[in-house]
C-alpha angles and dihedrals in degrees: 000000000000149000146137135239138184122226108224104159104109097247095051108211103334134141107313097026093042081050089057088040096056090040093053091043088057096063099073127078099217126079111273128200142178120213134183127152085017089296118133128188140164115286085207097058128092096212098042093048093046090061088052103101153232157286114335093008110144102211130174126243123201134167136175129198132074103306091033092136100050087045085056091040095046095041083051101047074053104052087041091054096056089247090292099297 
């Protein structure tokens, strides 16, 4: 399962948002990525998330198991939302 977000909260995904992002990511069972530039890392992973990006930045979330649709809708209500700030 597939879809695209765009980040518009001022910092991008750094440090307190990337840390929402990685919690909510967690609690899903399937295999979750973020992908932008035809770069793809692991949406449960600090490091990966961290490099992500910034304001305005379009990127690509997919995810794969058994509850791979709500992961990619949760993880995009929470993009959408500016991590809660």
């Amino acid at each position: 399962y597939t879809q695209n977000v765009t980040i518009n909260n001022e910092v991008g995904l750094h440090a307190r948002p990337a840390t929402f992002f990685i919690q909510k990511a967690n609690e899903f069972k399937s295999g979750i990525w973020l992908e932008k530039d035809e770069r793809r890392v692991n949406a449960k992973s600090l490091l990966g998330v961290l490099s992500s990006d910034r304001q305005g930045t379009t990127i690509t979330l997919l995810a794969d198991g058994a509850d791979e649709k709500e992961a990619v809708t949760a993880l995009c209500e929470l993009v959408s939302n500016n991590f809660g700030e």
